[in-house]
Short mmCIF file of C-alpha atoms in Angstrom, two decimals:
data_model
loop_
_atom_site.label_atom_id
_atom_site.label_comp_id
_atom_site.label_asym_id
_atom_site.label_seq_id
_atom_site.Cartn_x
_atom_site.Cartn_y
_atom_site.Cartn_z
CA UNK B 1 4.91 8.54 -12.81
CA UNK B 2 6.67 6.13 -10.45
CA UNK B 3 8.19 2.96 -11.91
CA UNK B 4 7.52 -0.11 -9.77
CA UNK B 5 8.16 -3.84 -9.78
CA UNK B 6 5.73 -6.06 -7.87
CA UNK B 7 7.25 -9.29 -6.58
CA UNK B 8 4.39 -11.60 -5.63
CA UNK B 9 3.36 -15.13 -4.67
CA UNK B 10 -0.01 -14.37 -6.19
CA UNK B 11 -2.91 -15.51 -4.06
CA UNK B 12 -6.10 -13.61 -3.30
CA UNK B 13 -4.72 -10.64 -1.36
CA UNK B 14 -1.81 -10.31 -3.81
CA UNK B 15 -4.35 -10.08 -6.63
CA UNK B 16 -6.02 -7.13 -4.90
CA UNK B 17 -2.62 -5.46 -4.49
CA UNK B 18 -1.81 -5.94 -8.18
CA UNK B 19 -5.17 -4.50 -9.22
CA UNK B 20 -4.72 -1.46 -6.96
CA UNK B 21 -1.24 -0.77 -8.34
CA UNK B 22 -2.31 -1.27 -11.95
CA UNK B 23 -5.26 1.08 -11.53
CA UNK B 24 -3.38 3.82 -9.67
CA UNK B 25 -2.42 6.78 -11.89
CA UNK B 26 0.74 7.23 -9.79
CA UNK B 27 2.41 4.03 -10.97
CA UNK B 28 3.76 2.37 -14.07
CA UNK B 29 4.08 -1.32 -13.22
CA UNK B 30 7.23 -2.20 -15.17
CA UNK B 31 7.10 -5.88 -14.23
CA UNK B 32 5.37 -8.42 -12.07
CA UNK B 33 7.84 -11.02 -10.85
CA UNK B 34 6.44 -14.20 -9.35
CA UNK B 35 7.80 -16.32 -6.51
CA UNK B 36 6.54 -19.49 -4.85
CA UNK B 37 4.99 -18.91 -1.44
CA UNK B 38 1.26 -18.90 -0.80
CA UNK B 39 0.95 -21.47 -3.59
CA UNK B 40 3.34 -23.26 -5.98
CA UNK B 41 4.98 -21.14 -8.66
CA UNK B 42 2.92 -22.17 -11.70
CA UNK B 43 -0.39 -21.40 -9.99
CA UNK B 44 1.01 -18.10 -8.73
CA UNK B 45 2.07 -17.17 -12.27
CA UNK B 46 -1.39 -17.94 -13.64
CA UNK B 47 -3.01 -15.84 -10.93
CA UNK B 48 -0.68 -12.92 -11.66
CA UNK B 49 -1.60 -12.99 -15.34
CA UNK B 50 -5.29 -13.11 -14.48
CA UNK B 51 -4.89 -10.19 -12.06
CA UNK B 52 -3.25 -8.03 -14.73
CA UNK B 53 -6.12 -8.75 -17.11
CA UNK B 54 -8.74 -8.09 -14.42
CA UNK B 55 -7.15 -4.69 -13.81
CA UNK B 56 -8.33 -3.73 -17.31
CA UNK B 57 -5.70 -1.03 -17.73
CA UNK B 58 -2.45 -1.79 -19.57
CA UNK B 59 -0.03 -4.63 -20.27
CA UNK B 60 2.43 -5.39 -17.48
CA UNK B 61 4.88 -8.21 -18.26
CA UNK B 62 4.85 -11.18 -15.87
CA UNK B 63 8.02 -13.17 -15.16
CA UNK B 64 8.34 -16.57 -13.48
CA UNK B 65 10.88 -16.65 -10.66
CA UNK B 66 12.03 -18.95 -7.88
CA UNK B 67 10.01 -22.13 -7.40
CA UNK B 68 11.37 -22.73 -3.90
CA UNK B 69 13.27 -20.94 -1.12
CA UNK B 70 17.04 -20.58 -1.32
CA UNK B 71 17.97 -23.37 1.08
CA UNK B 72 14.85 -25.10 2.46
CA UNK B 73 11.66 -26.77 1.33
CA UNK B 74 8.64 -24.70 0.33
CA UNK B 75 5.81 -24.08 2.81
CA UNK B 76 2.54 -22.96 1.22
CA UNK B 77 -0.73 -21.45 2.50
CA UNK B 78 -3.58 -23.11 0.64
CA UNK B 79 -5.21 -23.48 4.07
CA UNK B 80 -5.90 -19.73 3.95
CA UNK B 81 -6.34 -18.97 0.26
CA UNK B 82 -7.77 -22.18 -1.22
CA UNK B 83 -6.09 -24.79 -3.39
CA UNK B 84 -5.82 -22.40 -6.35
CA UNK B 85 -4.94 -19.44 -4.14
CA UNK B 86 -8.06 -17.60 -5.27
CA UNK B 87 -10.83 -18.95 -3.08
CA UNK B 88 -11.19 -22.02 -5.32
CA UNK B 89 -13.53 -20.09 -7.62
CA UNK B 90 -13.48 -21.01 -11.29
CA UNK B 91 -10.93 -18.88 -13.13
CA UNK B 92 -10.77 -18.22 -16.86
CA UNK B 93 -7.49 -19.02 -18.59
CA UNK B 94 -5.46 -15.81 -19.07
CA UNK B 95 -4.79 -14.65 -22.63
CA UNK B 96 -1.53 -12.98 -21.62
CA UNK B 97 1.50 -15.26 -21.57
CA UNK B 98 4.53 -15.35 -19.30
CA UNK B 99 7.70 -13.66 -20.52
CA UNK B 100 10.63 -15.95 -21.38
CA UNK B 101 13.12 -14.22 -19.08
CA UNK B 102 13.62 -15.35 -15.47
CA UNK B 103 12.19 -12.97 -12.86
CA UNK B 104 15.58 -12.40 -11.20
CA UNK B 105 17.14 -11.34 -14.51
CA UNK B 106 14.16 -9.09 -15.23
CA UNK B 107 14.57 -7.32 -11.88
CA UNK B 108 18.29 -6.71 -12.43
CA UNK B 109 17.81 -5.49 -16.01
CA UNK B 110 15.05 -3.05 -15.07
CA UNK B 111 17.06 -1.57 -12.20
CA UNK B 112 20.04 -1.20 -14.56
CA UNK B 113 17.82 0.43 -17.20
CA UNK B 114 16.21 2.86 -14.75
CA UNK B 115 18.82 3.56 -12.03
CA UNK B 116 17.40 5.12 -8.86
CA UNK B 117 13.91 5.09 -10.39
CA UNK B 118 12.64 1.58 -9.64
CA UNK B 119 10.69 0.99 -6.44
CA UNK B 120 10.39 -2.70 -5.65
CA UNK B 121 7.40 -3.87 -3.63
CA UNK B 122 7.65 -7.42 -2.34
CA UNK B 123 4.42 -9.07 -1.17
CA UNK B 124 5.62 -12.67 -0.98
CA UNK B 125 8.74 -14.47 0.27
CA UNK B 126 11.85 -12.47 -0.60
CA UNK B 127 13.58 -15.21 -2.61
CA UNK B 128 13.64 -13.41 -5.98
CA UNK B 129 14.83 -10.16 -4.43
CA UNK B 130 17.59 -11.87 -2.46
CA UNK B 131 18.77 -13.80 -5.52
CA UNK B 132 18.93 -10.56 -7.53
CA UNK B 133 21.01 -8.97 -4.75
CA UNK B 134 23.36 -11.97 -4.65
CA UNK B 135 23.67 -12.03 -8.45
CA UNK B 136 24.33 -8.32 -8.98
CA UNK B 137 24.60 -6.24 -5.79
CA UNK B 138 26.10 -3.24 -7.59
CA UNK B 139 23.05 -2.85 -9.80
CA UNK B 140 20.57 -3.58 -7.02
CA UNK B 141 22.08 -0.75 -4.95
CA UNK B 142 20.48 1.53 -7.55
CA UNK B 143 16.95 0.70 -6.42
CA UNK B 144 15.03 3.81 -5.41
CA UNK B 145 13.33 1.93 -2.58
CA UNK B 146 12.15 -1.40 -1.21
CA UNK B 147 8.67 -1.89 0.24
CA UNK B 148 7.80 -5.14 1.98
CA UNK B 149 4.62 -6.71 3.26
CA UNK B 150 6.00 -9.25 5.65
CA UNK B 151 7.80 -9.85 8.89
CA UNK B 152 6.56 -9.87 12.43
CA UNK B 153 7.61 -6.26 12.90
CA UNK B 154 9.13 -6.94 16.33
CA UNK B 155 5.94 -8.45 17.79
CA UNK B 156 4.40 -11.92 17.44
CA UNK B 157 4.21 -13.94 14.23
CA UNK B 158 1.32 -15.64 12.46
CA UNK B 159 2.63 -18.90 10.98
CA UNK B 160 4.61 -19.58 14.20
CA UNK B 161 4.57 -17.72 17.52
CA UNK B 162 7.63 -15.81 16.32
CA UNK B 163 7.62 -15.50 12.53
CA UNK B 164 5.34 -14.07 9.86
CA UNK B 165 4.60 -16.32 6.87
CA UNK B 166 6.65 -14.59 4.14
CA UNK B 167 9.76 -14.39 6.31
CA UNK B 168 9.25 -17.94 7.56
CA UNK B 169 9.05 -19.36 4.04
CA UNK B 170 12.51 -18.01 3.21
CA UNK B 171 14.25 -16.57 6.24
CA UNK B 172 17.62 -16.56 4.52
CA UNK B 173 16.22 -14.40 1.73
CA UNK B 174 14.68 -12.03 4.29
CA UNK B 175 18.05 -11.83 6.04
CA UNK B 176 19.89 -11.03 2.79
CA UNK B 177 17.44 -8.26 1.88
CA UNK B 178 17.36 -6.86 5.42
CA UNK B 179 21.15 -6.52 5.47
CA UNK B 180 21.51 -5.02 2.01
CA UNK B 181 21.93 -1.40 3.17
CA UNK B 182 18.70 -0.07 1.65
CA UNK B 183 16.11 0.93 4.25
CA UNK B 184 12.96 -1.18 3.90
CA UNK B 185 9.53 0.37 4.31
CA UNK B 186 7.69 -2.45 6.06
CA UNK B 187 4.05 -3.30 6.65
CA UNK B 188 4.18 -6.16 9.17
CA UNK B 189 1.47 -8.70 9.89
CA UNK B 190 0.44 -7.20 13.22
CA UNK B 191 -0.40 -3.81 11.67
CA UNK B 192 -2.55 -5.50 9.03
CA UNK B 193 -4.85 -7.06 11.64
CA UNK B 194 -6.46 -3.67 12.26
CA UNK B 195 -5.28 -1.51 9.38
CA UNK B 196 -6.33 -3.65 6.41
CA UNK B 197 -9.00 -5.86 7.97
CA UNK B 198 -11.97 -5.41 5.61
CA UNK B 199 -15.03 -5.48 7.86
CA UNK B 200 -18.30 -7.22 7.03
CA UNK B 201 -20.13 -4.07 5.97
CA UNK B 202 -17.27 -3.05 3.68
CA UNK B 203 -17.14 -6.54 2.17
CA UNK B 204 -20.75 -5.94 1.15
CA UNK B 205 -19.94 -2.45 -0.19
CA UNK B 206 -17.11 -3.82 -2.31
CA UNK B 207 -19.12 -6.80 -3.55
CA UNK B 208 -21.98 -4.54 -4.67
CA UNK B 209 -19.69 -1.94 -6.23
CA UNK B 210 -19.31 -3.49 -9.68
CA UNK B 211 -18.17 -6.69 -11.39
CA UNK B 212 -14.54 -6.15 -10.33
CA UNK B 213 -15.55 -5.57 -6.72
CA UNK B 214 -17.58 -8.77 -6.69
CA UNK B 215 -14.62 -10.69 -8.13
CA UNK B 216 -12.30 -9.28 -5.45
CA UNK B 217 -14.64 -10.54 -2.72
CA UNK B 218 -15.18 -13.90 -4.45
CA UNK B 219 -11.46 -14.70 -4.76
CA UNK B 220 -11.07 -13.96 -1.05
CA UNK B 221 -13.88 -16.32 0.00
CA UNK B 222 -11.45 -18.90 1.43
CA UNK B 223 -9.61 -16.15 3.30
CA UNK B 224 -12.91 -14.87 4.72
CA UNK B 225 -13.72 -18.36 6.01
CA UNK B 226 -10.20 -18.87 7.38
CA UNK B 227 -10.17 -15.45 9.08
CA UNK B 228 -13.48 -16.15 10.77
CA UNK B 229 -12.50 -19.60 12.00
CA UNK B 230 -8.95 -18.77 13.11
CA UNK B 231 -8.93 -15.08 14.04
CA UNK B 232 -12.58 -14.47 14.95
CA UNK B 233 -12.78 -11.89 12.16
CA UNK B 234 -15.94 -11.25 10.14
CA UNK B 235 -14.37 -10.13 6.88
CA UNK B 236 -10.81 -10.59 5.67
CA UNK B 237 -7.34 -9.16 6.17
CA UNK B 238 -6.00 -8.08 2.78
CA UNK B 239 -2.37 -7.61 3.85
CA UNK B 240 -0.69 -7.18 0.48
CA UNK B 241 -3.07 -4.43 -0.59
CA UNK B 242 -1.97 -2.49 2.49
CA UNK B 243 1.60 -1.93 1.34
CA UNK B 244 0.35 -0.63 -2.02
CA UNK B 245 -1.87 1.81 -0.13
CA UNK B 246 1.13 3.03 1.88
CA UNK B 247 3.10 3.55 -1.33
CA UNK B 248 0.26 5.59 -2.80
CA UNK B 249 -0.24 7.66 0.35
CA UNK B 250 2.27 7.16 3.18
CA UNK B 251 0.05 9.18 5.54
CA UNK B 252 -2.44 6.28 5.58
CA UNK B 253 0.18 4.90 7.92
CA UNK B 254 -0.44 6.93 11.06
CA UNK B 255 2.69 5.78 12.89
CA UNK B 256 6.11 4.61 11.72
CA UNK B 257 9.00 3.35 13.84
CA UNK B 258 12.62 3.15 12.72
CA UNK B 259 14.25 -0.15 13.62
CA UNK B 260 17.52 -2.00 13.29
CA UNK B 261 16.55 -5.60 12.60
CA UNK B 262 18.01 -8.93 11.62
CA UNK B 263 16.33 -12.24 10.79
CA UNK B 264 16.83 -15.48 12.73
CA UNK B 265 17.90 -18.42 10.56
CA UNK B 266 19.99 -20.54 12.95
CA UNK B 267 17.18 -21.61 15.30
CA UNK B 268 14.33 -23.63 13.79
CA UNK B 269 11.84 -22.68 16.50
CA UNK B 270 12.47 -18.98 15.84
CA UNK B 271 13.29 -19.33 12.11
CA UNK B 272 12.25 -16.23 10.17
CA UNK B 273 11.73 -14.09 13.26
CA UNK B 274 12.58 -10.41 12.90
CA UNK B 275 14.60 -9.30 15.93
CA UNK B 276 16.11 -6.03 17.13
CA UNK B 277 19.89 -5.70 16.87
CA UNK B 278 22.42 -2.95 17.41
CA UNK B 279 23.44 -1.13 14.29
CA UNK B 280 22.22 1.11 11.51
CA UNK B 281 18.49 1.55 10.98
CA UNK B 282 17.38 -0.72 8.13
CA UNK B 283 13.60 -0.75 8.61
CA UNK B 284 10.91 1.93 8.62
CA UNK B 285 8.06 -0.04 10.17
CA UNK B 286 4.43 1.04 9.83
CA UNK B 287 2.88 0.20 13.20
CA UNK B 288 -0.54 1.83 12.74
CA UNK B 289 -2.79 2.51 9.76
CA UNK B 290 -6.04 4.36 9.17
CA UNK B 291 -8.46 1.62 8.18
CA UNK B 292 -11.07 4.12 7.01
CA UNK B 293 -8.65 5.79 4.61
CA UNK B 294 -7.37 2.43 3.40
CA UNK B 295 -10.80 1.09 2.51
CA UNK B 296 -11.80 4.39 0.88
CA UNK B 297 -8.71 4.18 -1.35
CA UNK B 298 -9.42 0.53 -2.17
CA UNK B 299 -12.98 1.33 -3.21
CA UNK B 300 -11.84 4.37 -5.22
CA UNK B 301 -9.40 2.23 -7.23
CA UNK B 302 -11.98 -0.50 -7.84
CA UNK B 303 -14.64 1.93 -9.09
#
């Protein structure tokens, strides 16, 4: 069984990713570490706790992390996910409580406890991961792997013409992680537009599947509305679930490209942009996915 840490700014697509990981027999989720991004940190923590409980599998500890980027103000995305990050549906208070330890300390301690076993999947801004690297690089070198949903993947962005949201929120963190000498398996925004875009008919399939399926669709109601109005999409793009799918079965990604990338932080117009540079390969970028296989896996894990 693979030991993973999920680092998340828990809004609606993060919740789906957490549920998929918690319900996969391949993984033991050793920790869920929370970062501010889509929504402020306290809301993101609450949503992470709720997502663990909705998974209805086992206890995964949840740790509160960075409440803002390393060196700039926080940009959030309630415009896409709703004010509570979960489609503004009414949410029950979670019974599970946050752990006392800071998320950054939890990451470092788990990597030290399980050297070369921990796979870290980051589905929000990379602030917690970067802070762990800065605090204890020698331990963090013992990660088995880093998986990231984020970055423009060398094409256009979504929050600006150049940058993807997670990298834009904390470009310095993305730069630190990108230059850490561990190759990142990346699912960029552009790939998600086709690969993890849940079409109308599949939204209905998921909603009618069971109570959990209906909840997954309900929490993404704001995202469905936003996707329709801004991207002419009838359905929703569940980006963060996509990187979990690639971890479960890398062949769902039908094309990968090795890249040497850095992140722009010294130009506000291009801040957070992932650009090609000379040097060692540090990214394995998924540029195409099989949507059919993704949605089949999603439904299988929700059943």
